Short mmCIF file of C-alpha atoms in Angstrom, two decimals:
data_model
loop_
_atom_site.label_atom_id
_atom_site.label_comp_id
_atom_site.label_asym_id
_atom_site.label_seq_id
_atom_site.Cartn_x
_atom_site.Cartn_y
_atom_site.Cartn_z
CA UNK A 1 8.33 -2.25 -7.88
CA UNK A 2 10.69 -4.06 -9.92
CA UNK A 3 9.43 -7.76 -10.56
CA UNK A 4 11.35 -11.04 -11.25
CA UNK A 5 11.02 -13.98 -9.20
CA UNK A 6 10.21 -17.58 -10.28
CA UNK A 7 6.49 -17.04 -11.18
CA UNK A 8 6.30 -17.63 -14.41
CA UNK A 9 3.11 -17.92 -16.64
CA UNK A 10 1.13 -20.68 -17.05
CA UNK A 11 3.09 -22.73 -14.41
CA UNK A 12 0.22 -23.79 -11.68
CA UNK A 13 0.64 -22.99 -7.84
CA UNK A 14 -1.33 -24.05 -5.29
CA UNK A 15 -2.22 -21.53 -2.86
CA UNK A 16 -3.02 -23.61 0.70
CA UNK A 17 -4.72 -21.48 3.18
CA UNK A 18 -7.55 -18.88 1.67
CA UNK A 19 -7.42 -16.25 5.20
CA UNK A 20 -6.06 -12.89 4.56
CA UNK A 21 -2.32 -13.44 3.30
CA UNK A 22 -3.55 -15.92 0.95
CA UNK A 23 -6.12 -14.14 -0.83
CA UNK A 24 -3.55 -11.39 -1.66
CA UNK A 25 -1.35 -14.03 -2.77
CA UNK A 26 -4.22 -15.62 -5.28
CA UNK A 27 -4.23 -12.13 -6.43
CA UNK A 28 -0.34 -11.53 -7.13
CA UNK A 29 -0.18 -14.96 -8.48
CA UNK A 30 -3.15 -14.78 -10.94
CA UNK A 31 -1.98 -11.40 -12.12
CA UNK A 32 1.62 -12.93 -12.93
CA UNK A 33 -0.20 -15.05 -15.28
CA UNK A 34 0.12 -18.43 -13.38
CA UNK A 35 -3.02 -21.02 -12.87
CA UNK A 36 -3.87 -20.96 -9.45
CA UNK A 37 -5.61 -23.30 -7.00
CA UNK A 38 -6.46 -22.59 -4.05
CA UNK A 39 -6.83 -25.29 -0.59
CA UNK A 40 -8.81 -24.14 1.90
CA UNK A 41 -9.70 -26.40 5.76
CA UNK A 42 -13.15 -24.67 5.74
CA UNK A 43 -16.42 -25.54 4.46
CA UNK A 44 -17.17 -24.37 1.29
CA UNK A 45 -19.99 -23.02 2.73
CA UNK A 46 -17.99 -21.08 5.21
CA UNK A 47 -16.72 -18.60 2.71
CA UNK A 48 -18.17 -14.75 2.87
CA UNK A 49 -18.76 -13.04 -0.42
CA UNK A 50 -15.70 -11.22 -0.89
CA UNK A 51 -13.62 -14.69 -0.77
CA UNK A 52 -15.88 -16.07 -3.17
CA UNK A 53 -15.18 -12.72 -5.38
CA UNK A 54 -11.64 -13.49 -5.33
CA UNK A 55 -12.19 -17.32 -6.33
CA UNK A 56 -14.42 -16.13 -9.26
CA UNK A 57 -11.70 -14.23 -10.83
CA UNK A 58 -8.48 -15.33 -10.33
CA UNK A 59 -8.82 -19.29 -9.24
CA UNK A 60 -8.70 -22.53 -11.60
CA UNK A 61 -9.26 -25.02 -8.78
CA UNK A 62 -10.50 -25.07 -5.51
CA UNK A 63 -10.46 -27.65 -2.76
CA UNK A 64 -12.71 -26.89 0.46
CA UNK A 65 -12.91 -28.85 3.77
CA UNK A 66 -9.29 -30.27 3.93
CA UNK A 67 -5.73 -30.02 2.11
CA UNK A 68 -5.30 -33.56 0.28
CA UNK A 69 -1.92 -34.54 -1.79
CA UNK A 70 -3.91 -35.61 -4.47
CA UNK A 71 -5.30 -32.07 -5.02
CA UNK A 72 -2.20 -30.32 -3.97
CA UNK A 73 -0.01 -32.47 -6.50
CA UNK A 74 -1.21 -30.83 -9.59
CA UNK A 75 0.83 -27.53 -9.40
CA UNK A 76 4.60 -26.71 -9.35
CA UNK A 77 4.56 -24.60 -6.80
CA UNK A 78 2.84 -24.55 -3.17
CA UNK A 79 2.53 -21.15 -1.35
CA UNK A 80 1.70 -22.10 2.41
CA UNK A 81 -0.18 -19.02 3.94
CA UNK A 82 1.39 -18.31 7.50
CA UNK A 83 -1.41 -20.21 9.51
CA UNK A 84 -0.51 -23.53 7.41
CA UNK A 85 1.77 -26.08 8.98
CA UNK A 86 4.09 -27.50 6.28
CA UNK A 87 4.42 -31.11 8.65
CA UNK A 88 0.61 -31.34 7.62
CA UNK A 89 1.20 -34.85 5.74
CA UNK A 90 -0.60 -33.64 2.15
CA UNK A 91 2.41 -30.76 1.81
CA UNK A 92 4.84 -32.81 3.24
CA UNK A 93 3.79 -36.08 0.77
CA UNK A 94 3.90 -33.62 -1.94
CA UNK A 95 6.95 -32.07 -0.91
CA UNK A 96 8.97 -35.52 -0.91
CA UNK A 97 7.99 -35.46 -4.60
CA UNK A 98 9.93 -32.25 -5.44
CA UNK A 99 7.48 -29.62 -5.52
CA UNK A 100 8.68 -26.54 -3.87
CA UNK A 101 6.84 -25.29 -0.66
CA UNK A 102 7.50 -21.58 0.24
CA UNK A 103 5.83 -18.92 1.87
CA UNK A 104 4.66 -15.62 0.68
CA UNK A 105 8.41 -13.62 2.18
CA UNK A 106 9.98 -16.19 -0.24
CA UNK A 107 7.70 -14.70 -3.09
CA UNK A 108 8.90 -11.35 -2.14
CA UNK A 109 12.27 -11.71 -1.28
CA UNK A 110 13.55 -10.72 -4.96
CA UNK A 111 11.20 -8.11 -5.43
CA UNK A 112 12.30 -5.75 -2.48
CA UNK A 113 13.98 -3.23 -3.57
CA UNK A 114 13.72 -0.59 -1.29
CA UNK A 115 15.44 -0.65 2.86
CA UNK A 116 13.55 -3.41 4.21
CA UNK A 117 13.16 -3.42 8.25
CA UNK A 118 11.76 -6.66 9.68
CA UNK A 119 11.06 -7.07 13.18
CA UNK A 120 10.01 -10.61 15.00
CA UNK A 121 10.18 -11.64 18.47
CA UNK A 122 7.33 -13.38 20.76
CA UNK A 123 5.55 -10.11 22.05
CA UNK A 124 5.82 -6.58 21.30
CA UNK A 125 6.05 -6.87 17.70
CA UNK A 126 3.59 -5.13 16.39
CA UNK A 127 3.95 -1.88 18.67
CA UNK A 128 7.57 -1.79 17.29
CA UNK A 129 6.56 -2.38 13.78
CA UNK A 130 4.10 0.71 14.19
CA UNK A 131 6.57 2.97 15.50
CA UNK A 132 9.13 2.13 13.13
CA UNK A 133 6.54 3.11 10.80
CA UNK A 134 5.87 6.19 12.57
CA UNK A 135 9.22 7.48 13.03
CA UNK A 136 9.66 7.33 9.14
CA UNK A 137 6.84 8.68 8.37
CA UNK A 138 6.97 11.96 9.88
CA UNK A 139 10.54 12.38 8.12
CA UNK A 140 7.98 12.76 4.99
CA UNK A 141 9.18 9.34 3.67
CA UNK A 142 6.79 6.82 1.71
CA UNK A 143 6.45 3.95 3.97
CA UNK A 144 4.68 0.34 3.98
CA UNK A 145 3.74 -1.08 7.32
CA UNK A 146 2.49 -4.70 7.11
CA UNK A 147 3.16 -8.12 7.14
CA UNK A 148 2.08 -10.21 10.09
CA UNK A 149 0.08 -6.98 12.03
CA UNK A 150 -2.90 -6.69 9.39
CA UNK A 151 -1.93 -5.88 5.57
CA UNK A 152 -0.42 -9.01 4.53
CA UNK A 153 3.10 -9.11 1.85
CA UNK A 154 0.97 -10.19 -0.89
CA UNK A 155 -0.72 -6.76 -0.88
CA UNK A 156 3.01 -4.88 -0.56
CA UNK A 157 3.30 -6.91 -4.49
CA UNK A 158 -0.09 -5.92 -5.49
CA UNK A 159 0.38 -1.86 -4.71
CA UNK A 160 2.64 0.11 -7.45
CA UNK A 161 3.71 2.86 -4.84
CA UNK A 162 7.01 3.37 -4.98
CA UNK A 163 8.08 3.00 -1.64
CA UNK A 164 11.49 4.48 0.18
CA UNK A 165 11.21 1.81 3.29
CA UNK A 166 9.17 -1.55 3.76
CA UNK A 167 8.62 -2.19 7.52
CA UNK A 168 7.25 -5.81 7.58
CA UNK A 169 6.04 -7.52 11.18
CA UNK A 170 7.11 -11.35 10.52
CA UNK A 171 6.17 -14.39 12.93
CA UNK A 172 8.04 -17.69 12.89
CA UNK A 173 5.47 -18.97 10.93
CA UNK A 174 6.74 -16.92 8.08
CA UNK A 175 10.30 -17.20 8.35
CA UNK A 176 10.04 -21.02 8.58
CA UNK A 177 9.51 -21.09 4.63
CA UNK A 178 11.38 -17.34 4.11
CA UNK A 179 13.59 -18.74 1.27
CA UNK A 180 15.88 -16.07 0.22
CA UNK A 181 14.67 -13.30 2.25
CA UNK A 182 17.04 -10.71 3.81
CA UNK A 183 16.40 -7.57 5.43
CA UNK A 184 18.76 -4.65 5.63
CA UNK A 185 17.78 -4.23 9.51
CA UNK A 186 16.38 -7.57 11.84
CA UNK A 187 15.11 -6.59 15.06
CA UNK A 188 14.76 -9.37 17.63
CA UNK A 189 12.75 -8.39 20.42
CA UNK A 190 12.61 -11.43 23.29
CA UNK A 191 11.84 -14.94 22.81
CA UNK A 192 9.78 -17.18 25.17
CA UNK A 193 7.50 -20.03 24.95
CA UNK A 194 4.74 -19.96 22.21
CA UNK A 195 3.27 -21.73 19.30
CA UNK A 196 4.73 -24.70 21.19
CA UNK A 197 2.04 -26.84 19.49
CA UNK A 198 3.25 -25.86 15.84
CA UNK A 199 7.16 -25.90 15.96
CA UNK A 200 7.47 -28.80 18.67
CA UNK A 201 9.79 -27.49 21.17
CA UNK A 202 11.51 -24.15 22.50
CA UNK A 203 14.69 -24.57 20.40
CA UNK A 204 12.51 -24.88 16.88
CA UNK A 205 10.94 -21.87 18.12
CA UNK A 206 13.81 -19.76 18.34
CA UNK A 207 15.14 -21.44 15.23
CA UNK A 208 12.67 -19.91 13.15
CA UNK A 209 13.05 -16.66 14.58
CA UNK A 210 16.62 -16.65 13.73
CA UNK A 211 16.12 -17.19 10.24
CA UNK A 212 15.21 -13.49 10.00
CA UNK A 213 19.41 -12.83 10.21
CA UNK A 214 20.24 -16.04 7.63
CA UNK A 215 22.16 -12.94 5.31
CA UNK A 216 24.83 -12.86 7.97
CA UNK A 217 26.06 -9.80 9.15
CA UNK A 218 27.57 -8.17 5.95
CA UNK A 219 23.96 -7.68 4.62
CA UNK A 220 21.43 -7.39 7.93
CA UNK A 221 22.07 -5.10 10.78
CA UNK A 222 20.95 -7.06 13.62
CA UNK A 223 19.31 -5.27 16.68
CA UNK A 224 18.33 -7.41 19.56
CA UNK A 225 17.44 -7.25 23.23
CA UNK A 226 20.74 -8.25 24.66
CA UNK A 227 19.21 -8.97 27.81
CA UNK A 228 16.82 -11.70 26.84
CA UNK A 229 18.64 -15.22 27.86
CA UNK A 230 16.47 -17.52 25.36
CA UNK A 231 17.18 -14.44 22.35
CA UNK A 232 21.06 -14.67 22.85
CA UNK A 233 20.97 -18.88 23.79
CA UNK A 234 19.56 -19.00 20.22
CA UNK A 235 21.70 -16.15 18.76
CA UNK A 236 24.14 -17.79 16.01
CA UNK A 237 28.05 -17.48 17.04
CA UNK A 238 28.73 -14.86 14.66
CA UNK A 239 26.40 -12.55 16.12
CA UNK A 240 27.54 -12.30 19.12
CA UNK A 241 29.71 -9.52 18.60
CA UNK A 242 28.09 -7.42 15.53
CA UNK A 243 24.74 -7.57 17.04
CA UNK A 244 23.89 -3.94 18.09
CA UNK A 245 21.91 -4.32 21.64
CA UNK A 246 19.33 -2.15 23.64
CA UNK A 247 18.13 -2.99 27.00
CA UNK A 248 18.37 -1.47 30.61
CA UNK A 249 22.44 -2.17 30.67
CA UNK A 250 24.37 1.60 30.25
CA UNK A 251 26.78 -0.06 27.92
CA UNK A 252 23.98 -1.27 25.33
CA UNK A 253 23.69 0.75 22.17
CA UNK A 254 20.01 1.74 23.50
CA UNK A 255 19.99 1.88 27.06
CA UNK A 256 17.03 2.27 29.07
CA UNK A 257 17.15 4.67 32.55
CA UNK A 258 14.09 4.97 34.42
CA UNK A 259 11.32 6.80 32.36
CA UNK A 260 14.62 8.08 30.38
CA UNK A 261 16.29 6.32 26.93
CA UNK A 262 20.07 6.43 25.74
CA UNK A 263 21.48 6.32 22.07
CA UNK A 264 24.43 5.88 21.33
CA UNK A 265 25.61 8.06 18.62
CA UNK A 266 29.15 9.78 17.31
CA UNK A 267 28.41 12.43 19.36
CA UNK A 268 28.21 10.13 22.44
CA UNK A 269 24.71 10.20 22.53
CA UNK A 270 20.86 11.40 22.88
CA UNK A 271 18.48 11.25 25.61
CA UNK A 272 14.67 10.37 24.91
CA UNK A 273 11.96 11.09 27.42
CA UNK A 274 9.08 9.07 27.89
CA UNK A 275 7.22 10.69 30.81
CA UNK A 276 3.83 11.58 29.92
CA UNK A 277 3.51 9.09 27.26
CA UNK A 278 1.35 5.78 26.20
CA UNK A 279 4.94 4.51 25.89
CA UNK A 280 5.81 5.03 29.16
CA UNK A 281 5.91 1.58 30.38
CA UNK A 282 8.40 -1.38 31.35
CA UNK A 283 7.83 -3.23 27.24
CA UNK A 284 7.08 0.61 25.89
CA UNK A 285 10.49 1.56 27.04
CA UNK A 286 12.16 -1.57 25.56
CA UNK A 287 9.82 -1.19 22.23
CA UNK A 288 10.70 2.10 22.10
CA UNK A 289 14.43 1.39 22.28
CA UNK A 290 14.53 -1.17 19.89
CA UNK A 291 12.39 1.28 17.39
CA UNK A 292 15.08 3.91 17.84
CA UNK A 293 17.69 1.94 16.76
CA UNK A 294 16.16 0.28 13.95
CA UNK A 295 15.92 3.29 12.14
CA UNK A 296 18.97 5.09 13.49
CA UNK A 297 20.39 4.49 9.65
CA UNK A 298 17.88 6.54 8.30
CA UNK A 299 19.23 9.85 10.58
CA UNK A 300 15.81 10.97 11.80
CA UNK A 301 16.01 14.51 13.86
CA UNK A 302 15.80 13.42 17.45
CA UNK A 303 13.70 16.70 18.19
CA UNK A 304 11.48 14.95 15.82
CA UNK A 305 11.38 11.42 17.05
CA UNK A 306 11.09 12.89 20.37
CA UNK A 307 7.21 14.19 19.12
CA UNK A 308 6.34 10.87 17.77
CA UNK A 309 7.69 8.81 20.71
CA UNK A 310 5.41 11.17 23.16
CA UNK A 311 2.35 11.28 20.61
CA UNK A 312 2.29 7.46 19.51
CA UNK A 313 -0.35 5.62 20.91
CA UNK A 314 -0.12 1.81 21.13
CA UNK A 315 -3.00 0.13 19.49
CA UNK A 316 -6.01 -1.76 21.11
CA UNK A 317 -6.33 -4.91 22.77
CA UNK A 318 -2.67 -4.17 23.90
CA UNK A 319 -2.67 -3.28 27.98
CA UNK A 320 -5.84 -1.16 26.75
CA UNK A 321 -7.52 0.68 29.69
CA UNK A 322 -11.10 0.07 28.73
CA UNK A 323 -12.67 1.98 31.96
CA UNK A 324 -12.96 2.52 35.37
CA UNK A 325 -16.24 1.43 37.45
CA UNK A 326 -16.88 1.92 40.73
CA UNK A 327 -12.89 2.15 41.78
CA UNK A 328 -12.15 -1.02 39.83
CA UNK A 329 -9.80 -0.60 35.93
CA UNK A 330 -10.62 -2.66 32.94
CA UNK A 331 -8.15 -3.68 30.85
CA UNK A 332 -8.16 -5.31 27.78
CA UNK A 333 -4.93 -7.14 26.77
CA UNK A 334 -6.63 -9.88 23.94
CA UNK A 335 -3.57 -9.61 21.94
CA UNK A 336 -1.48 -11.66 25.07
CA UNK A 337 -1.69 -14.82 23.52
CA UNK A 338 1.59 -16.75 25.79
CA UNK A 339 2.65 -16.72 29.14
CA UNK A 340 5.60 -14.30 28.54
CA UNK A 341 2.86 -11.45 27.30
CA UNK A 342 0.22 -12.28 30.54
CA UNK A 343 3.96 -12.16 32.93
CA UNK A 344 4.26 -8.54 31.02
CA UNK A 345 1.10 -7.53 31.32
CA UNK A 346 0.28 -8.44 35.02
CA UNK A 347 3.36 -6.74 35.80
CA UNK A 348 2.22 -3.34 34.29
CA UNK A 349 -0.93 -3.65 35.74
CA UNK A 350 0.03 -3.52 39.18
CA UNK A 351 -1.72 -4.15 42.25
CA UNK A 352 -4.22 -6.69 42.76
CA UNK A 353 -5.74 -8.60 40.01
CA UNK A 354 -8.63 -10.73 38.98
CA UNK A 355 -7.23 -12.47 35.69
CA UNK A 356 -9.78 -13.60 32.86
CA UNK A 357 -7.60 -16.13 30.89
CA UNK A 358 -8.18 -18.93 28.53
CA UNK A 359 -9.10 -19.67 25.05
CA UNK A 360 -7.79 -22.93 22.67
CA UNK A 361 -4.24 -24.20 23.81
CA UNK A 362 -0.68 -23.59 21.92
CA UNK A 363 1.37 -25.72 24.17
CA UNK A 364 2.35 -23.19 26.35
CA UNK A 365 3.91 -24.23 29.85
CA UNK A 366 1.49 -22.13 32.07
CA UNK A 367 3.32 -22.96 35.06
CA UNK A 368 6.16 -20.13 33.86
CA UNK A 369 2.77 -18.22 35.62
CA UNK A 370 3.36 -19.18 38.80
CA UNK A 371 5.48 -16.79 40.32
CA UNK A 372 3.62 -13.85 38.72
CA UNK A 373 0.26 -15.37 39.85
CA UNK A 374 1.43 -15.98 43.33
CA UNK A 375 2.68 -12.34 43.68
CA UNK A 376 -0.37 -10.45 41.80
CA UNK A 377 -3.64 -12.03 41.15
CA UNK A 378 -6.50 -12.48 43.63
CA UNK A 379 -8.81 -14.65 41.71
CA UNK A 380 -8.60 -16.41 38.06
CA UNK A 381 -11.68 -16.66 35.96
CA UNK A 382 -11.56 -19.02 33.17
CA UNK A 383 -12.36 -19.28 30.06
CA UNK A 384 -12.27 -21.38 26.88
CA UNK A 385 -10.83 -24.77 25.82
CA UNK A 386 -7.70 -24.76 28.34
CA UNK A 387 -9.66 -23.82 31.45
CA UNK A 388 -9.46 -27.60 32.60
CA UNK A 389 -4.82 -26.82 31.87
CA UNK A 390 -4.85 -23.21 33.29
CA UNK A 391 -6.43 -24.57 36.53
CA UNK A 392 -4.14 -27.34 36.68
CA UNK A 393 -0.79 -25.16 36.52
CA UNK A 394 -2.49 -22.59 38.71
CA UNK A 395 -5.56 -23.47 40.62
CA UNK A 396 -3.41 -23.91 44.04
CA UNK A 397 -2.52 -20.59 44.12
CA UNK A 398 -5.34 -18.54 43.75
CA UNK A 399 -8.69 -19.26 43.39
CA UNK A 400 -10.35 -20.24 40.09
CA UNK A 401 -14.03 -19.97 38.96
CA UNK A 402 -15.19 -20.64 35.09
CA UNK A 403 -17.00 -18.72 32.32
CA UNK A 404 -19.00 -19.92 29.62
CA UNK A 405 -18.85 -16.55 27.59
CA UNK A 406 -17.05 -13.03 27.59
CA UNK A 407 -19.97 -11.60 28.77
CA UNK A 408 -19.90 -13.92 32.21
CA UNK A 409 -16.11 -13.54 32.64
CA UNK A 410 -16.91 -9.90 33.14
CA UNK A 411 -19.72 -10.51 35.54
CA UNK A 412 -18.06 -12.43 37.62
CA UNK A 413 -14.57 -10.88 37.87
CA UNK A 414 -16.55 -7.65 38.69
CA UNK A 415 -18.01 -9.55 41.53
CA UNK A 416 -14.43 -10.74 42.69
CA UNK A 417 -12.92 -7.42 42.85
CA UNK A 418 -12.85 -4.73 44.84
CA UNK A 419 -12.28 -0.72 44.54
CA UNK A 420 -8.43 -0.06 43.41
CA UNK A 421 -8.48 -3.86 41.64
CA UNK A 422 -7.90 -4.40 38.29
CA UNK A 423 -9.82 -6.77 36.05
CA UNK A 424 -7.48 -8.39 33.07
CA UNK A 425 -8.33 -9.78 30.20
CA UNK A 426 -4.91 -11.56 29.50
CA UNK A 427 -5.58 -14.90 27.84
CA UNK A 428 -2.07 -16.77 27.14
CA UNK A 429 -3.60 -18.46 24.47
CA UNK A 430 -5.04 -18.31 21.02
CA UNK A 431 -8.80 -17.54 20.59
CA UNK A 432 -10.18 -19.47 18.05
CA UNK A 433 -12.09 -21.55 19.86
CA UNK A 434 -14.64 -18.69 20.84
CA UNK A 435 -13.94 -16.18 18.80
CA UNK A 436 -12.48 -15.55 14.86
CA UNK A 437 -8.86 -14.00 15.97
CA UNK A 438 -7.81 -12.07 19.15
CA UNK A 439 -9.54 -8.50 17.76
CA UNK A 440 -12.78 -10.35 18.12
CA UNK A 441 -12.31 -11.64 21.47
CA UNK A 442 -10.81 -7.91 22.42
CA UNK A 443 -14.03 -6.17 21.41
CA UNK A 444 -16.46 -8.64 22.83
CA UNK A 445 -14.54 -7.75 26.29
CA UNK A 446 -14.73 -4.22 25.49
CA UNK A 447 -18.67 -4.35 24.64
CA UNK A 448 -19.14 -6.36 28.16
CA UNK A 449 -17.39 -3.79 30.18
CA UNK A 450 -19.62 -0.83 28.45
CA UNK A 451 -22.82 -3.08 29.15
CA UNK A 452 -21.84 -3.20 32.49
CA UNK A 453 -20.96 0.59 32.86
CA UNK A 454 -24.75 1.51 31.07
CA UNK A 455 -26.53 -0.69 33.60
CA UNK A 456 -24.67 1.00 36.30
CA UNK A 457 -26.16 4.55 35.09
CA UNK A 458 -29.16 3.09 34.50
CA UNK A 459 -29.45 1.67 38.44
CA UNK A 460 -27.92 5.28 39.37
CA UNK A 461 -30.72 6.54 37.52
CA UNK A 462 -33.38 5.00 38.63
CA UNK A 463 -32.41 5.46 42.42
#
């Protein structure tokens, strides 16, 4: 990977945020020869071995238990990792004094060489990102997956592979400080409420999500869901007629027909099925779609891209059918952390459902449930810091018992439902106030279900 960017050495940058993305940015920035200091909210006390590792080696400074101008003001340079709010008033105080503030796509904006596909939108992003990633890869091509969905950009600098294509998952809170960063394809996917308690409003939302097409359209290929009305409110004027669309309309570039997908091509076009596979629902279809026109550039054998669309398998925690006991599914949907994912997901579930949601608020509206909760759920068990809000929006409509752990939720929405039911775990909100990220809160669900399935065999057993 060719390298030139503004880190220089022995200028100082402050690293602000010590999770995943920034401890492969302390990494990349120590190894460019700069001084590093790293700000961290948690306890000192709170960091595991391998973070402390990481300090050892590569940090000058550290701050624990809070990000304070004073501290931050020594270096030239801020990196904000993605969970960092620039408004926090030490970065903004500093800020006002000239220091630059970026985020980690800003650090690797002039080092990307190589096709770079980015993909944002509220849900689905990480399924597409993954089958982007899939479709390349069975052409034989080198490929990097990452960015938002697990292995963070910082690592993308660290690695010396020489890669043909960088697929990168980005959320607004990246492209709020993307500096120069430009991708040669931007795939919007939808765009409804979420992170509400970060970015202030809808419209700041979507703002940041357009960011990912600030090249214009002589240097990113935009693909978008042409269907979604907040996607193309936000759209800027002079994408309204480059933009290359899929949705369920015959004249998009991707259409979708039943279990059946268009593309448009010189030759007038090719037909993808999806019967049979994990795809094969109402988002797969769009995800799918989207995916196919992403890498359309790249002129991947549709006999080929037929296998991977029937073979890929979406990834846990995402509509994931945990097991079926006694007539009634489990499902575990963790990763639906807003109202437009839980609409989604209730919607593939079908038929009746007892919803488990809750977890710590993001200033989602939940009364954009309402109609879906009206139509589909039987009973609502609650969990988490925004039981007391969920039961406000929705507690007329159906009725609503709490949970003080993952474990209980289960219990009792067992207890609620009845053979042909399905029990959903489909949050609309963040989990952090339970449980260390979504994955965590995913598995516990996972492990309660399987509890309850062994203590079935065991009373089958012992009758």
């Amino acid at each position: 990977m060719t390298e030139k960017n503004t880190i220089t050495p022995g200028m100082t940058a402050a690293v602000v945020g010590f999770g995943l993305a920034g401890r492969a940015m302390v990494r990349y920035l120590s190894g460019r020869g700069a001084r590093v200091l790293v700000s961290d909210a948690r306890q000192e006390s709170a960091l595991a071995e391998s973070e402390r590792a990481v300090l050892s080696s590569c940090v000058a400074e550290l701050e624990c238990g809070r990000h304070s101008a004073d501290f931050l003001s020594r270096a030239d340079l801020l990196v904000l990792s993605p969970g960092v709010n620039p408004a926090h008033p030490a970065i903004a105080a500093v800020q006002r004094t000239g220091v630059e503030v970026i985020g980690e796509l800003a650090i690797a904006a002039p080092l990307l060489r190589r096709p770079v596909i980015a993909i944002t939108g509220t849900n689905g992003k990480t399924t597409v990102t993954e089958l982007i990633g899939a479709l390349l890869a069975a052409t034989g091509r080198s490929v990097f997956v990452g960015g938002n969905l697990g292995t963070p950009i910082g690592s993308l600098l660290l690695d010396e592979t020489d890669y043909d294509v960088v697929v990168l998952e980005v959320s607004s809170f990246q492209l709020e400080l993307s500096g120069a960063f430009v991708p040669q394809v931007g795939v919007l996917l939808n765009i409804t409420p979420d992170h509400l308690d970060r970015h202030g409003s809808l419209a700041r939302y979507a703002a940041a999500k357009m960011r990912l097409l600030q090249g214009g359209p002589k240097r990113t290929e935009a693909v978008i869901n042409g269907e979604d009305p907040q996607l193309i409110t936000a759209l800027p004027p002079q994408w309204h007629g480059s933009a290359v669309r899929f949705g369920t309309h015959p004249d998009a570039a991707a259409s979708v027909d039943g279990e059946r997908l268009w593309i448009a091509d010189a030759g007038g076009g090719t037909v993808y099925d999806l019967s049979g596979a994990a795809l094969n629902t109402v988002s797969g279809r769009l995800n799918s779609a989207a995916a196919l026109l992403a890498v359309k550039r790249f002129e991947i054998d549709p006999t080929l891209a037929q296998q991977v669309l029937v073979s890929f398998q979406v990834g846990a925690h995402r509509m994931q059918v945990v097991d079926d006991i006694d007539g009634i599914r489990f499902i575990n949907d963790s990763k639906a952390t807003n109202t437009g994912a839980v609409s989604s997901g209730l919607s593939q579930a079908g038929g009746r459902v007892v919803l488990i949601a809750g977890g710590k608020d993001k200033g989602d509206d939940y009364r954009l449930l309402r109609e879906t909760v009206r139509e589909r759920v039987t009973n609502l068990v609650l969990i988490g810091e925004a039981a007391p809000q969920l039961a406000a929006a929705l507690g007329d409509l159906v009725p609503v018992h709490y949970a003080a752990s993952m474990d209980d939720a289960v219990s009792r929405a067992a207890e609620l439902a009845s053979p042909g039911d399905t029990v959903l775990l489909s949050p609309a909100c963040a989990s952090f106030d339970m449980f260390d990220n979504y994955q965590q809160r995913g598995d516990c669900f996972v492990a309660a279900v399987r509890r309850r399935r062994q203590a079935d065999q065991r009373q089958a057993v012992a009758s």
